[in-house]
mmCIF file with all atom_site columns, C-alpha atoms in Angstrom:
data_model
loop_
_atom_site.group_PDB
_atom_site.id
_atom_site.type_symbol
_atom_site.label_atom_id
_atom_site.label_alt_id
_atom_site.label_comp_id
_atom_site.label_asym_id
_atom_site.label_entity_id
_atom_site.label_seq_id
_atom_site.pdbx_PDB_ins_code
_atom_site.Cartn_x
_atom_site.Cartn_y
_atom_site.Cartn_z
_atom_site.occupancy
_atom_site.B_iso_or_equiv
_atom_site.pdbx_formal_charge
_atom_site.auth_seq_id
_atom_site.auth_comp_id
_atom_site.auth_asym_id
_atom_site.auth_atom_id
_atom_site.pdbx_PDB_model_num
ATOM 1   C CA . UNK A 1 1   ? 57.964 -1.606  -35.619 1.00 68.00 ? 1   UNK A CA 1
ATOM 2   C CA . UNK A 1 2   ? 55.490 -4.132  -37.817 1.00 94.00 ? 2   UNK A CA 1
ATOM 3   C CA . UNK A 1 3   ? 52.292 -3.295  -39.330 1.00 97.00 ? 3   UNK A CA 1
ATOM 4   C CA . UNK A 1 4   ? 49.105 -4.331  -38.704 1.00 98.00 ? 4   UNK A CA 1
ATOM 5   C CA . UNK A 1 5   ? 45.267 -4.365  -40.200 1.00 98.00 ? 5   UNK A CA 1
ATOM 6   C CA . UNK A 1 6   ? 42.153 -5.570  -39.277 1.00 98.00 ? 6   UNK A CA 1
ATOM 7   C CA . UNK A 1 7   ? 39.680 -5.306  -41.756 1.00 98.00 ? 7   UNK A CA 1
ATOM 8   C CA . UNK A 1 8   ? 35.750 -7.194  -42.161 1.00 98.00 ? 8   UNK A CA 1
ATOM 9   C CA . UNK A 1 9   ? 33.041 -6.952  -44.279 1.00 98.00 ? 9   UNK A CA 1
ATOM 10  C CA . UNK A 1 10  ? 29.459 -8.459  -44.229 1.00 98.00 ? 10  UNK A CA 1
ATOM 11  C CA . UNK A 1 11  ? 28.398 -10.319 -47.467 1.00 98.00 ? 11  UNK A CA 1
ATOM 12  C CA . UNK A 1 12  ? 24.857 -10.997 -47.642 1.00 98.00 ? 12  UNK A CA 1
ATOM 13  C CA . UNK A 1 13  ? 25.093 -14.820 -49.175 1.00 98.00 ? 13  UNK A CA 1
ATOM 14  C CA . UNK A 1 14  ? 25.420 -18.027 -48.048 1.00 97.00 ? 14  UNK A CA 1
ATOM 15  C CA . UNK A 1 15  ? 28.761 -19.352 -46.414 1.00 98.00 ? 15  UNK A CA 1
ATOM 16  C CA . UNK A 1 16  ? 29.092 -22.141 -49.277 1.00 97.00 ? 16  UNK A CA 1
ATOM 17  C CA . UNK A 1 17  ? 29.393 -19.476 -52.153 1.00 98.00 ? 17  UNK A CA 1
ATOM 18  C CA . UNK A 1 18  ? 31.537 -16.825 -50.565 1.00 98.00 ? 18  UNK A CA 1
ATOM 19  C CA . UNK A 1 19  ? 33.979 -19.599 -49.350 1.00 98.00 ? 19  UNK A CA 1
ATOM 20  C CA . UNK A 1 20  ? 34.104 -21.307 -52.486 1.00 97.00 ? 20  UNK A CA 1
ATOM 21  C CA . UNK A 1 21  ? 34.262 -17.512 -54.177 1.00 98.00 ? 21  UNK A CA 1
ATOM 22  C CA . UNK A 1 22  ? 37.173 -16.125 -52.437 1.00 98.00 ? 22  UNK A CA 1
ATOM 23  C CA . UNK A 1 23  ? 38.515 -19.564 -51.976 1.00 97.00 ? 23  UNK A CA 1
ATOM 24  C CA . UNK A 1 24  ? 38.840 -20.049 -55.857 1.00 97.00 ? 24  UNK A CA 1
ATOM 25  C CA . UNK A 1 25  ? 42.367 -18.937 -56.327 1.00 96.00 ? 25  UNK A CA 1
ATOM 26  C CA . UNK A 1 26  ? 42.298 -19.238 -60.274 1.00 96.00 ? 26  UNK A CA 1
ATOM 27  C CA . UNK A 1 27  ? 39.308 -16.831 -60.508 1.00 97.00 ? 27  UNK A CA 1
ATOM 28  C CA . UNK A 1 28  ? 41.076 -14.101 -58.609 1.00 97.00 ? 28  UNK A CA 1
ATOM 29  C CA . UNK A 1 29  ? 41.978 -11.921 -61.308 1.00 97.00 ? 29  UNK A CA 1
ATOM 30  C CA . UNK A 1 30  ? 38.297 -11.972 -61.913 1.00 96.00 ? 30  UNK A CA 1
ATOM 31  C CA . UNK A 1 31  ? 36.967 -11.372 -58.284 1.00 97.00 ? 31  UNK A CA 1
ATOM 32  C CA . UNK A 1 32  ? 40.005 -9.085  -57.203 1.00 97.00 ? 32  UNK A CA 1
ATOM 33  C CA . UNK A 1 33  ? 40.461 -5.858  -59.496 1.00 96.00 ? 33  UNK A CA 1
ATOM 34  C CA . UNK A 1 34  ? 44.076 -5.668  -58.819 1.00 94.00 ? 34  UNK A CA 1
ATOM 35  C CA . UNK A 1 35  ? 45.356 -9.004  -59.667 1.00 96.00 ? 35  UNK A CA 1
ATOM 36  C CA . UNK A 1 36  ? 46.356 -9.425  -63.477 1.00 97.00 ? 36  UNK A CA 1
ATOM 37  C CA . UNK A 1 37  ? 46.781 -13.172 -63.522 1.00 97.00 ? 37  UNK A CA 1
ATOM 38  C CA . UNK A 1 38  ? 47.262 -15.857 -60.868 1.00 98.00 ? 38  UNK A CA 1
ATOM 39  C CA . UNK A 1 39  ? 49.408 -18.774 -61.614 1.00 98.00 ? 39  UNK A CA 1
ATOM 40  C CA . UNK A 1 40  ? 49.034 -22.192 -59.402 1.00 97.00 ? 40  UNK A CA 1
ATOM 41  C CA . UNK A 1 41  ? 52.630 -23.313 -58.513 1.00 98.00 ? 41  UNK A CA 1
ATOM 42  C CA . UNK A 1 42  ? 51.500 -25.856 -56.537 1.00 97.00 ? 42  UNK A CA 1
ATOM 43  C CA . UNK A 1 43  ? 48.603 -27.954 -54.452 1.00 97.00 ? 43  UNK A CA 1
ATOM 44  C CA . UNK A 1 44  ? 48.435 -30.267 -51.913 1.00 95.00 ? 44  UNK A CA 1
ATOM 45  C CA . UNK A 1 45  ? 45.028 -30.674 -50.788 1.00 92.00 ? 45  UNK A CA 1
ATOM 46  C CA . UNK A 1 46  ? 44.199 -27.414 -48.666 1.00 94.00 ? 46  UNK A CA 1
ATOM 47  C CA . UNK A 1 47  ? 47.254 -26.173 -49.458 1.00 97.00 ? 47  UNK A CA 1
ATOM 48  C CA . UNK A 1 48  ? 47.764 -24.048 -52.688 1.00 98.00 ? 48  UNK A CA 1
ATOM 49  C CA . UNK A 1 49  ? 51.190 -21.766 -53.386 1.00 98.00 ? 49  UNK A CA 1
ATOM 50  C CA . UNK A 1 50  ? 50.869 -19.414 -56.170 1.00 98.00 ? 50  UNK A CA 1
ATOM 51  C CA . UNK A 1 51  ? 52.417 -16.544 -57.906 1.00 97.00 ? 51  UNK A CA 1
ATOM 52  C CA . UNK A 1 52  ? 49.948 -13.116 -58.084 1.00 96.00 ? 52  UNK A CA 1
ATOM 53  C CA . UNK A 1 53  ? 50.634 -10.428 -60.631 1.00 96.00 ? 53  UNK A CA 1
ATOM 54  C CA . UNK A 1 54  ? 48.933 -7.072  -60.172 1.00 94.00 ? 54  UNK A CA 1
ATOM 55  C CA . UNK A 1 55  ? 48.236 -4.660  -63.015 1.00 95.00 ? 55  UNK A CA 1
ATOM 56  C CA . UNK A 1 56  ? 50.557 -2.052  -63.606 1.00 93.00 ? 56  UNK A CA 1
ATOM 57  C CA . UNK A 1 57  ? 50.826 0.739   -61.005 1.00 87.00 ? 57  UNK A CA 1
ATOM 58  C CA . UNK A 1 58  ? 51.002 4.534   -61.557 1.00 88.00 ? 58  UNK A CA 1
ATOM 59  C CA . UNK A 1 59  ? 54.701 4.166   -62.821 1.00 89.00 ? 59  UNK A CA 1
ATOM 60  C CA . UNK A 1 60  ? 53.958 0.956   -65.165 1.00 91.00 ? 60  UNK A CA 1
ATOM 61  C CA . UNK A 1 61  ? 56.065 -1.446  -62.497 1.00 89.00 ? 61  UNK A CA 1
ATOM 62  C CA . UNK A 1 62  ? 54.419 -4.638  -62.102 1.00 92.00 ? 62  UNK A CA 1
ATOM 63  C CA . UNK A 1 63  ? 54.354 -5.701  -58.829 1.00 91.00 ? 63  UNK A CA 1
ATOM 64  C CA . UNK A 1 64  ? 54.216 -9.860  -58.659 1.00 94.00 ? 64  UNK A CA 1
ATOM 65  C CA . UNK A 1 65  ? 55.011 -12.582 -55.713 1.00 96.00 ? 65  UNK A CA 1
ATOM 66  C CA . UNK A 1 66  ? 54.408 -15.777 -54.676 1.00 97.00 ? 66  UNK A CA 1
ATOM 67  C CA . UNK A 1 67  ? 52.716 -16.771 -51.638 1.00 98.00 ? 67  UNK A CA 1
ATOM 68  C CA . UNK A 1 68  ? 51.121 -19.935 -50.021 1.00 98.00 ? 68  UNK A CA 1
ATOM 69  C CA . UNK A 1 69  ? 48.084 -20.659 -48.258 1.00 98.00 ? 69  UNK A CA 1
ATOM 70  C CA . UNK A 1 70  ? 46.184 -22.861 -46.122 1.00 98.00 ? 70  UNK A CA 1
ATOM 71  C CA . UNK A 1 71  ? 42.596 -22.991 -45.856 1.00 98.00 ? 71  UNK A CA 1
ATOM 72  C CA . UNK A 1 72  ? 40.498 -25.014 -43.589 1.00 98.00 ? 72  UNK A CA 1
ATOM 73  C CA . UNK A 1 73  ? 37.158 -25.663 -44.232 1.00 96.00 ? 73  UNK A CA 1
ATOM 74  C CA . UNK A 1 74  ? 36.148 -27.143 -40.442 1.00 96.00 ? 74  UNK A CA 1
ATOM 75  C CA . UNK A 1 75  ? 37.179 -23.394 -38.858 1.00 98.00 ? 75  UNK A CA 1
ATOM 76  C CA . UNK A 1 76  ? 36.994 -21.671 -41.767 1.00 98.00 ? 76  UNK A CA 1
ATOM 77  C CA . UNK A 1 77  ? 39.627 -20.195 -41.189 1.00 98.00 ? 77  UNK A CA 1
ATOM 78  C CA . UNK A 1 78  ? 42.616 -19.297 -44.119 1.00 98.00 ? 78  UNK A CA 1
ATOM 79  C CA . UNK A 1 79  ? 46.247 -19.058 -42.873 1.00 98.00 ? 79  UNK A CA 1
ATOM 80  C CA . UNK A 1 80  ? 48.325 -17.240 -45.717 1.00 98.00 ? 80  UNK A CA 1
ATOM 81  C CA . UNK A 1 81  ? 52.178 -15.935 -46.022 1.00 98.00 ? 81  UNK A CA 1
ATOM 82  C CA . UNK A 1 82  ? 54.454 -14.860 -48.778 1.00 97.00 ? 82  UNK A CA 1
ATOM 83  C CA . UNK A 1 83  ? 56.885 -17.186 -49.717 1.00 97.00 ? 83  UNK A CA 1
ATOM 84  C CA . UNK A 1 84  ? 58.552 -14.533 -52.041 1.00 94.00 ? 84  UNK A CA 1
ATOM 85  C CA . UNK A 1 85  ? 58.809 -11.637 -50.092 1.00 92.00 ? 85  UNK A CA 1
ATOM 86  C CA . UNK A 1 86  ? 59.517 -8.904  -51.791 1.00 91.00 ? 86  UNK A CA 1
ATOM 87  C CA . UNK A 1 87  ? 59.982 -5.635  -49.790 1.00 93.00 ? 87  UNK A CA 1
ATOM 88  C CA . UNK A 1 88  ? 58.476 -7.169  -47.040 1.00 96.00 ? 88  UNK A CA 1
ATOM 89  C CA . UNK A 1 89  ? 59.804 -8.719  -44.198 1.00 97.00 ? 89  UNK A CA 1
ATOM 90  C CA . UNK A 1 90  ? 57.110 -11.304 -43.743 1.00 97.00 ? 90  UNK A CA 1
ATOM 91  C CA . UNK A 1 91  ? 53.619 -10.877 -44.495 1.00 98.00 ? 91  UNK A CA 1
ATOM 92  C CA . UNK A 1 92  ? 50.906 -13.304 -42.901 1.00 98.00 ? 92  UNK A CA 1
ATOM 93  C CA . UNK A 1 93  ? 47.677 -12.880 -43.587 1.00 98.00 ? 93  UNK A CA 1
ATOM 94  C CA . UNK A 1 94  ? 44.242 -15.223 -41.540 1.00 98.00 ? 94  UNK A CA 1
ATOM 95  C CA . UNK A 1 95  ? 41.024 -14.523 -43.222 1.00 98.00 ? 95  UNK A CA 1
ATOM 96  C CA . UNK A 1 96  ? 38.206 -15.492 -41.080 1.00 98.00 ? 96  UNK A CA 1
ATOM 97  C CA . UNK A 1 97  ? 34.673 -16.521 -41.974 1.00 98.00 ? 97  UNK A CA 1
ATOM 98  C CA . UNK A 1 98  ? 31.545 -16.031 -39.585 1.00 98.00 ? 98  UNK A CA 1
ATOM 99  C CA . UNK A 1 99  ? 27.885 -16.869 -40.474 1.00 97.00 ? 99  UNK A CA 1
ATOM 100 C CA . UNK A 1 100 ? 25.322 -14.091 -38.882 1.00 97.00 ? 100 UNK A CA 1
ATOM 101 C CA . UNK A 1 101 ? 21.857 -13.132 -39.408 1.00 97.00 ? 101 UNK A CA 1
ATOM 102 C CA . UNK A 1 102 ? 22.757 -10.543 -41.662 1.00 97.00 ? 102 UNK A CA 1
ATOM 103 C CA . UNK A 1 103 ? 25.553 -12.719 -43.736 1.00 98.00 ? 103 UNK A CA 1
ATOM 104 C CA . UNK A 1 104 ? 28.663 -13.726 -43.238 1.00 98.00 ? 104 UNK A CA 1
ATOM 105 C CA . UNK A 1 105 ? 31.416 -12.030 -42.330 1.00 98.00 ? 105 UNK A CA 1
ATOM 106 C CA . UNK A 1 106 ? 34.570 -12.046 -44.032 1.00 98.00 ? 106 UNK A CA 1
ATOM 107 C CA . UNK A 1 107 ? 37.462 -10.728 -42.172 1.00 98.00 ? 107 UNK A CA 1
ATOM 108 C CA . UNK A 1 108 ? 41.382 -10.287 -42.916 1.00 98.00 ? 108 UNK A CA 1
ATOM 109 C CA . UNK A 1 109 ? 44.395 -9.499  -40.788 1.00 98.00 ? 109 UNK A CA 1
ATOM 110 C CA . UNK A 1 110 ? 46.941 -8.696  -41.984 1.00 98.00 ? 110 UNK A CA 1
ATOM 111 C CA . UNK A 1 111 ? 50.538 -8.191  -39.933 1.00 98.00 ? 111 UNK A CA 1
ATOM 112 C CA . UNK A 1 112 ? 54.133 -7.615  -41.850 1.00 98.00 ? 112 UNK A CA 1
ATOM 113 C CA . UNK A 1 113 ? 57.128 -5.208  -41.300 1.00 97.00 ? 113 UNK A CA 1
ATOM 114 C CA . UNK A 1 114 ? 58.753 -3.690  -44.336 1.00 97.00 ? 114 UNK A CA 1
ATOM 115 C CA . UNK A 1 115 ? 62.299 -4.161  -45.592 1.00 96.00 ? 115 UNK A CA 1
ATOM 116 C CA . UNK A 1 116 ? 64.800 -1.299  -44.322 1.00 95.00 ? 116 UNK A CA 1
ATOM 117 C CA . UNK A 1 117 ? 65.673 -0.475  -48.012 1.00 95.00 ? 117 UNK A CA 1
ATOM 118 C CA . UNK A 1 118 ? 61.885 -0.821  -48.859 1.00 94.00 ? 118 UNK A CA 1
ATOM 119 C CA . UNK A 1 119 ? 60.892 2.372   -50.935 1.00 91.00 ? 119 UNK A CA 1
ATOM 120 C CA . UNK A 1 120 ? 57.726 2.951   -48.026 1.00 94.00 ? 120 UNK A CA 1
ATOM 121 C CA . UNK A 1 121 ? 57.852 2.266   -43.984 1.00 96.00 ? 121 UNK A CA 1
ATOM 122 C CA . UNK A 1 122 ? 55.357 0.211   -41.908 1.00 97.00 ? 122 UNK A CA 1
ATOM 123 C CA . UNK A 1 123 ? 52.785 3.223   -41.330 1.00 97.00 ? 123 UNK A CA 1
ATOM 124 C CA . UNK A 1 124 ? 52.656 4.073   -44.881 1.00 96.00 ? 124 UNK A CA 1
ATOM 125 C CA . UNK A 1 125 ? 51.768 -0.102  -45.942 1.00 97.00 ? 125 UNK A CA 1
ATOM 126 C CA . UNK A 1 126 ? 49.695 -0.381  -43.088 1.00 98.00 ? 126 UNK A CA 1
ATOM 127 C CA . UNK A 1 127 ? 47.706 3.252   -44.474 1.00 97.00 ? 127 UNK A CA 1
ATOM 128 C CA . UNK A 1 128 ? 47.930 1.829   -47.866 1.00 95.00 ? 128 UNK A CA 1
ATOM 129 C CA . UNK A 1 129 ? 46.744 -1.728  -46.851 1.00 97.00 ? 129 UNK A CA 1
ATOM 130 C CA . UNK A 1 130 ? 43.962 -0.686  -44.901 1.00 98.00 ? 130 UNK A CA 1
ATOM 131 C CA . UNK A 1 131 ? 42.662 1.562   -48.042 1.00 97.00 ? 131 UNK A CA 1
ATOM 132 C CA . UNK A 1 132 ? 43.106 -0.880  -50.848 1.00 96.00 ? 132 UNK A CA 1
ATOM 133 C CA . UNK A 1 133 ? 41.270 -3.856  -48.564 1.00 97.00 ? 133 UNK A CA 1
ATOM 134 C CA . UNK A 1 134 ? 38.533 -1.679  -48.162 1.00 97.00 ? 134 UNK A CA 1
ATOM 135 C CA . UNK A 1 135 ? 38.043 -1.381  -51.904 1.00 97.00 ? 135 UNK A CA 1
ATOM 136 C CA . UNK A 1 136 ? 38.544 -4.715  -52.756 1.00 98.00 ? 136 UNK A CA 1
ATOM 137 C CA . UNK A 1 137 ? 36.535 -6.362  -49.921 1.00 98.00 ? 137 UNK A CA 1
ATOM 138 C CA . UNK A 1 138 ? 33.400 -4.175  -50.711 1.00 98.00 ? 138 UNK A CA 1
ATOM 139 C CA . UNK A 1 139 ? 34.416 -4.942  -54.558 1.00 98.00 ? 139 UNK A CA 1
ATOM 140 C CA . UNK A 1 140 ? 34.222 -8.672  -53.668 1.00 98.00 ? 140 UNK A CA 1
ATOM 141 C CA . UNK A 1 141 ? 30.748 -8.621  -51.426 1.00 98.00 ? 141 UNK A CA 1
ATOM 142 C CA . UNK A 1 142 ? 29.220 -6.597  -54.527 1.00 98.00 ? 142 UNK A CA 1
ATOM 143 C CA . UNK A 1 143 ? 30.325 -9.666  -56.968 1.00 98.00 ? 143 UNK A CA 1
ATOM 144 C CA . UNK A 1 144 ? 29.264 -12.757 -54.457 1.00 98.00 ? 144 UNK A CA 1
ATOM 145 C CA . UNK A 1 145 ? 26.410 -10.834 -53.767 1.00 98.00 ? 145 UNK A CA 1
ATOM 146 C CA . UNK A 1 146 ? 25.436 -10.293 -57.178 1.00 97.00 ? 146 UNK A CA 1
ATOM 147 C CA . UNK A 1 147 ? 26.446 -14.281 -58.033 1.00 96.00 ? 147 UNK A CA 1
ATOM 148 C CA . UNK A 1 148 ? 23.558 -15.141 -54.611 1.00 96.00 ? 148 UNK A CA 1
ATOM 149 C CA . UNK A 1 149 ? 21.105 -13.021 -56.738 1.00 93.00 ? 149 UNK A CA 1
ATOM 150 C CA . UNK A 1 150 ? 21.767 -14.598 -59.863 1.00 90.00 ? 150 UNK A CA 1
ATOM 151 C CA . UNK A 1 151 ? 21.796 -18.022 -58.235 1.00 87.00 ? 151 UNK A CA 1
ATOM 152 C CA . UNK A 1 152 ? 18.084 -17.361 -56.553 1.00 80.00 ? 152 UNK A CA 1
ATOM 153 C CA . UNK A 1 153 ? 16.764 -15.927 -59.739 1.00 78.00 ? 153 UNK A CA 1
ATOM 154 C CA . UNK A 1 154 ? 17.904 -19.136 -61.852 1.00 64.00 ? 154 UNK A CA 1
ATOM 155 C CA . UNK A 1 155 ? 15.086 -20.969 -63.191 1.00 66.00 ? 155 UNK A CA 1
ATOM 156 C CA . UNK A 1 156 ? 14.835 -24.868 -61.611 1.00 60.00 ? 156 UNK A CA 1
ATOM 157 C CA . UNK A 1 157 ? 16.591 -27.123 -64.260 1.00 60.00 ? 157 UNK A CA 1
ATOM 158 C CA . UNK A 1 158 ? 13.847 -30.137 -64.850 1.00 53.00 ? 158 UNK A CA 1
ATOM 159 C CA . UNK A 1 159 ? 15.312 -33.494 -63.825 1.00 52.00 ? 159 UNK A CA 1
#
C-alpha cells in the first residue's frame, strides 16, 4: 500500500508573489513554521536540491532530509522528491498553481509509501500529512496574503 494526499488552498494575491513566495526556498524557515533552517546544496537553473531541518518534535528528535525540486514557471507546475529518504520509501510531491477570480490556487500532492521498519505505516503519514498541510498551507496564504496587503498599501516611491 502507498499513501496519498491531495490538498489546495485559495490565496487571495497575485500569481507573481505567491510563486515567487513559496518558490523562495531560502525563506522557508520563515514562510513554513516547521522548518528550522534550509540549506541550498545545489542549483541549476530551475532546479534547486536542498537539505530541510524541522524544529524539534515532541521527543526533541530533529527530523532533517534532503530533497530536490523542479519548478517550471511556463505550467507552473513544481515537481519535487526526496533524495534522502529517510523512513520513506519515496516521496514525490507536484504543487500546482491556478489563477481564479477569487486567487490562485495552490495545490500539493503528495504520494509516498513508508519504510517496513518505519516507526508509523502509510495510513498514519497519509493522516498526519493531510493535517500538518492543512496548517501550513492556511499558515502560508495568511503570510502572502498579508505581504499583497502590505504591497497595495506601500506608498509610490517618486522616480
Amino acid at each position: 500500500m502507498a499513501g496519498h494526499t491531495d490538498n489546495e488552498i485559495t490565496i487571495a494575491a497575485p500569481m507573481e508573489l505567491v510563486w515567487n513566495m513559496t518558490n523562495d526556498i531560502e525563506n522557508w524557515p520563515r514562510l513554513f513554521s516547521e522548518y528550522a533552517s534550509v540549506e541550498v546544496l545545489d542549483r541549476d537553473e530551475d532546479r534547486v536540491t536542498f537539505r530541510l531541518t524541522m524544529h524539534p518534535d515532541a521527543d526533541g528528535k530533529v527530523w532533517s532530509w534532503v530533497s530536490e525540486r523542479v519548478a517550471d514557471p511556463v505550467t507552473r507546475t513544481v515537481r519535487a522528491q526526496r533524495v534522502e529518504t529517510g523512513p520513506f520509501q519515496y516521496m514525490n510531491i507536484v504543487w500546482e498553481y491556478a489563477e481564479t477570480a477569487e486567487g490562485v490556487v495552490m495545490r500539493w500532492t503528495q504520494d509516498f509509501a513508508m519504510k517496513p521498519d518505519a516507526p508509523v505505516d502509510d495510513a498514519w503519514m497519509t493522516d498526519n500529512i493531510n493535517r500538518n498541510s492543512r496548517t501550513q498551507m492556511a499558515l502560508i496564504r495568511d503570510r502572502i496574503e498579508q505581504a499583497a496587503s502590505e504591497r497595495r498599501t506601500a506608498p509610490a516611491l517618486a522616480d
